[in-house]
Amino acid sequence: MKRLLLLITLIIPFSFSSFVHAEQSKESTPAADTEEARLSDWENFFDDSLNELPEELDIAKEEGKKGLLIMFEMDECPFCKRMKKTILNRSNVQDYYKDNFRIISIDTEGDLELIDFKGETTTQKDFSLKQFRVRATPVYLFVDLEGKPVKNGRLSGATKDINEFMMLGKYIAEKHNEEMTFTRFKRNEKSKEQE
């Protein structure tokens, strides 16, 4: 009986402190702090696609976009999942990127048929590996309205946070990629913030 009482007296305080900590964590998330960082479904980040890239370019032109953003990903990629759960699900991210780019996702292990920028039929897997040498994911590739990768328009790996991903969009949309590398652009942006 003494053991049972001892066990109960130890469990209750730990359970309560875990509950309080969980509630405090919820309150301090960026989604709770600002309206612009409200959460949305990450699938809204991507445009519906029939895997016909020439058609995607035509739609991007009609909609006045600056080009395409292709996210190369795979189902079991932990960094892709982290990006989707923490960054791509933010409505301010979705709004900014959708204003500037047509966004599609390509599965680097996918056997779905795809029509590439030259109008040739291939698979998502072959398109990823043979045409763009994508082996690890995620890879973000920006393509101009002619179907050519833009200068300095490829980022491999997940971004550190939402700010870095937003900086990436600005870097391409405002054509800073034609003047400098993304690393240099980030450094310049951070020094402006500190002034």
XYZ file of C-alpha atoms in Angstrom:
195
model
C 0.000 0.000 0.000
C 2.869 2.374 0.841
C 4.405 1.700 -2.568
C 1.141 2.514 -4.304
C 0.820 5.824 -2.446
C 4.439 6.667 -3.198
C 3.901 5.879 -6.871
C 0.782 8.042 -7.058
C 2.474 10.970 -5.338
C 5.289 10.813 -7.884
C 3.127 10.404 -10.985
C 0.636 13.213 -10.371
C 3.178 16.094 -10.198
C 5.017 14.869 -13.319
C 1.764 14.508 -15.262
C 0.681 18.000 -14.285
C 4.033 19.573 -15.223
C 3.967 17.820 -18.621
C 0.469 19.188 -19.255
C 1.517 22.743 -18.307
C 4.628 22.520 -20.507
C 2.541 21.295 -23.478
C 0.080 24.168 -23.053
C 2.905 26.724 -22.866
C 4.484 25.285 -26.033
C 1.200 25.673 -27.923
C 0.942 29.319 -26.925
C 4.445 30.213 -28.087
C 4.228 28.883 -31.649
C 4.495 31.449 -34.468
C 1.048 30.407 -35.731
C -0.471 31.607 -32.467
C 1.580 34.815 -32.466
C 0.612 36.380 -35.793
C -2.252 36.296 -38.228
C 0.086 36.147 -41.232
C 1.659 32.936 -39.963
C -1.656 31.094 -39.621
C -1.532 27.446 -40.538
C -3.041 25.958 -43.644
C -2.891 22.591 -45.314
C 0.561 22.088 -46.911
C -1.074 20.536 -49.977
C -2.384 24.023 -50.825
C 1.214 25.034 -51.491
C 1.273 22.979 -54.696
C -0.748 23.623 -57.841
C -2.682 20.754 -59.394
C -0.604 19.260 -62.168
C -1.114 16.718 -64.932
C 2.669 16.257 -65.206
C 2.806 18.034 -68.565
C 5.541 20.613 -68.068
C 5.000 22.548 -71.346
C 1.378 23.026 -70.264
C 2.559 24.158 -66.810
C 4.678 26.820 -68.511
C 1.697 27.992 -70.583
C -0.457 28.273 -67.451
C 2.310 30.173 -65.648
C 2.526 32.640 -68.560
C -1.262 33.105 -68.655
C -1.345 33.740 -64.905
C 1.503 36.260 -65.075
C 3.896 34.161 -62.990
C 7.663 34.550 -63.094
C 8.228 30.850 -63.687
C 7.870 27.437 -62.099
C 9.074 26.141 -58.785
C 9.599 22.390 -58.837
C 9.984 20.625 -55.521
C 11.667 17.275 -55.990
C 10.690 15.046 -53.089
C 10.138 11.453 -52.036
C 7.640 9.845 -49.670
C 10.090 8.777 -46.977
C 12.115 12.000 -46.910
C 12.177 13.381 -43.337
C 13.353 16.819 -44.505
C 10.493 17.036 -47.029
C 8.038 16.178 -44.265
C 9.563 18.802 -41.972
C 9.269 21.457 -44.689
C 5.628 20.555 -45.268
C 4.713 20.552 -41.574
C 6.578 23.700 -40.548
C 6.915 25.967 -43.595
C 4.851 24.973 -46.641
C 1.688 24.879 -44.520
C 1.929 28.599 -43.708
C -0.586 30.704 -45.580
C 1.804 33.664 -45.901
C 4.344 31.349 -47.581
C 1.668 29.907 -49.869
C 0.378 33.359 -50.799
C 3.822 34.753 -51.640
C 4.968 31.770 -53.674
C 1.643 31.375 -55.510
C 1.702 35.066 -56.453
C 5.079 34.591 -58.127
C 5.389 30.971 -59.275
C 3.455 27.975 -60.473
C 4.459 25.262 -57.998
C 4.611 21.548 -58.718
C 5.892 18.524 -56.869
C 7.805 15.678 -58.486
C 8.404 12.343 -56.771
C 12.014 11.316 -57.415
C 11.021 7.667 -57.036
C 7.782 8.030 -58.995
C 6.873 5.954 -62.001
C 4.134 8.356 -63.100
C 4.428 9.475 -66.691
C 5.617 13.024 -67.224
C 6.051 15.179 -70.320
C 9.310 17.101 -69.911
C 10.122 20.622 -71.107
C 11.184 19.273 -74.529
C 7.802 17.566 -74.981
C 9.237 14.075 -74.502
C 7.542 11.442 -72.353
C 9.469 10.096 -69.388
C 8.797 9.161 -65.759
C 9.113 11.396 -62.723
C 12.011 9.231 -61.538
C 13.957 9.497 -64.810
C 13.205 13.208 -65.149
C 14.585 13.813 -61.651
C 17.699 11.704 -61.962
C 18.660 11.896 -65.631
C 17.751 15.486 -66.428
C 18.446 17.202 -63.108
C 20.641 14.728 -61.193
C 18.442 14.810 -58.117
C 19.531 12.097 -55.715
C 18.726 13.530 -52.282
C 15.615 15.492 -51.391
C 14.155 18.001 -51.083
C 15.506 19.968 -54.025
C 13.886 23.238 -55.066
C 14.409 24.139 -58.708
C 13.222 27.412 -60.209
C 12.563 27.357 -63.946
C 11.946 30.363 -66.193
C 8.982 30.674 -68.551
C 11.015 29.068 -71.350
C 11.586 25.890 -69.333
C 15.213 26.587 -68.461
C 16.595 26.501 -64.908
C 17.293 30.027 -63.684
C 20.800 31.056 -62.669
C 21.477 30.130 -59.012
C 17.921 28.800 -58.866
C 18.520 25.434 -57.251
C 18.507 24.741 -53.525
C 19.227 21.288 -52.153
C 17.950 20.416 -48.703
C 15.475 21.934 -46.300
C 15.743 25.577 -45.357
C 16.639 26.448 -41.786
C 13.323 28.185 -41.103
C 10.407 30.077 -42.632
C 12.468 33.276 -43.002
C 15.105 31.547 -45.097
C 12.438 30.004 -47.354
C 10.762 33.386 -47.809
C 14.179 34.881 -48.597
C 14.644 32.204 -51.268
C 11.388 33.247 -52.947
C 12.364 36.924 -52.844
C 15.848 36.086 -54.138
C 14.382 34.524 -57.290
C 11.248 36.677 -57.744
C 13.221 39.925 -57.549
C 16.020 38.499 -59.735
C 18.789 38.895 -57.156
C 19.920 35.447 -58.334
C 21.306 37.073 -61.484
C 23.708 39.221 -59.436
C 24.825 37.032 -56.528
C 24.637 33.648 -54.834
C 21.888 32.863 -52.352
C 24.410 32.743 -49.501
C 25.572 36.267 -50.288
C 21.971 37.468 -50.651
C 21.094 36.058 -47.204
C 24.119 37.796 -45.690
C 23.090 41.113 -47.284
C 19.504 40.750 -46.061
C 20.623 39.976 -42.512
C 22.942 42.992 -42.447
C 20.023 45.218 -43.601
C 17.902 43.878 -40.732
C 20.622 44.730 -38.210
C 20.910 48.348 -39.362
